[in-house]
């Protein structure tokens, strides 16, 4: 098991990153956690108000594409480990601006690898570079089969191509320089603090406001959904216990066609909002399918279950109801995000520090 003193977590103001930061700050008071984030539209420090004053937590506003700034940070901070989540993460945005995805997801990752390699100087005992990736690097499945850790990469969108490229660089730094690198590839996450451009929070917000709920194509695409806190727990387990150079798939064994998921969400929302059964489903609106839309993803996470004893903790229906409750109880968070006000939180909170 790896033991460290100081961890750099990148992208900690985003959806999954904020859950990872919260888990590490709360569960490991003996670790110093530095959260580095550029605060793009997807970064929201209000995701972390519950832990922002803890003594083992600090925030640094920085851009991972700035190699010099990243080098300087490594020189001054004595990091033992990196958990790298910072990324451009929305497939639709990658279709309209692929270059931004190359810059952050590929160049940004290589900048971090270079800085860690230069600082650790070839001595990787109790050092670790953990790269968080996606199942989308494996491409699309037909009706049968699942992605395993040995499935060949076959990315289709600029997003998945940039993540695949970054995974290859991380593996190359392990194979070429002996760096202690670990990668996990996870299926679709859902849960609290998810930016409402993604399917589930967008649908919750639109149903709540009686706005059309857009569904791509005929809603036939299948995704394997995992509760975000189960992903954060998997990262914790893999970070501490995996071998250098290892890869793990993380998934929920929980496949849903988009349209079935949206219908389930509509029925949960009818109940929570006291609407008549079937009322929310009237908002479903089919829209032109996304270009290159992968039909089906499904993750085989047997290796993680057998080797490191990790299993998802929540059934989907329970997790989805819990998620709806969170969005309905945190209207201020949703209003701040949809109005854009969340972007002034950094100035309000940190400008005097
Ligand atoms: N969301 C999913 O379902 C899912 C599934 C599997 C893997 N992943 C991976 O997990 C990671 C986190 O995903 P997410 O959904 O939380 O993403 P997100 O978009 O919610 O958060 C990304 C964070 O990275 C920050 N960031 C972006 N560019 C940056 C830069 N140049 N420098 C520093 N910070 C920058 C953003 O400000 C934001 O806080 C990503 O690497 C993604 O590929 C996501």
Short mmCIF file of C-alpha atoms in Angstrom, two decimals, residues 44 46 332-348:
data_model
loop_
_atom_site.label_atom_id
_atom_site.label_comp_id
_atom_site.label_asym_id
_atom_site.label_seq_id
_atom_site.Cartn_x
_atom_site.Cartn_y
_atom_site.Cartn_z
CA UNK A 44 -17.16 25.48 -9.53
CA UNK A 46 -18.98 26.20 -4.56
CA UNK A 332 -29.26 27.82 -5.06
CA UNK A 333 -26.46 25.68 -6.50
CA UNK A 334 -28.51 25.00 -9.64
CA UNK A 335 -29.56 28.66 -10.02
CA UNK A 336 -25.97 29.83 -9.59
CA UNK A 337 -24.72 27.40 -12.21
CA UNK A 338 -27.44 28.02 -14.76
CA UNK A 339 -27.20 31.81 -14.35
CA UNK A 340 -23.38 31.81 -14.53
CA UNK A 341 -23.08 33.43 -11.05
CA UNK A 342 -20.90 30.59 -9.78
CA UNK A 343 -18.03 32.04 -11.81
CA UNK A 344 -17.71 34.99 -9.43
CA UNK A 345 -17.33 32.68 -6.38
CA UNK A 346 -13.53 32.55 -6.72
CA UNK A 347 -13.25 36.37 -6.63
CA UNK A 348 -15.59 36.62 -3.64
#
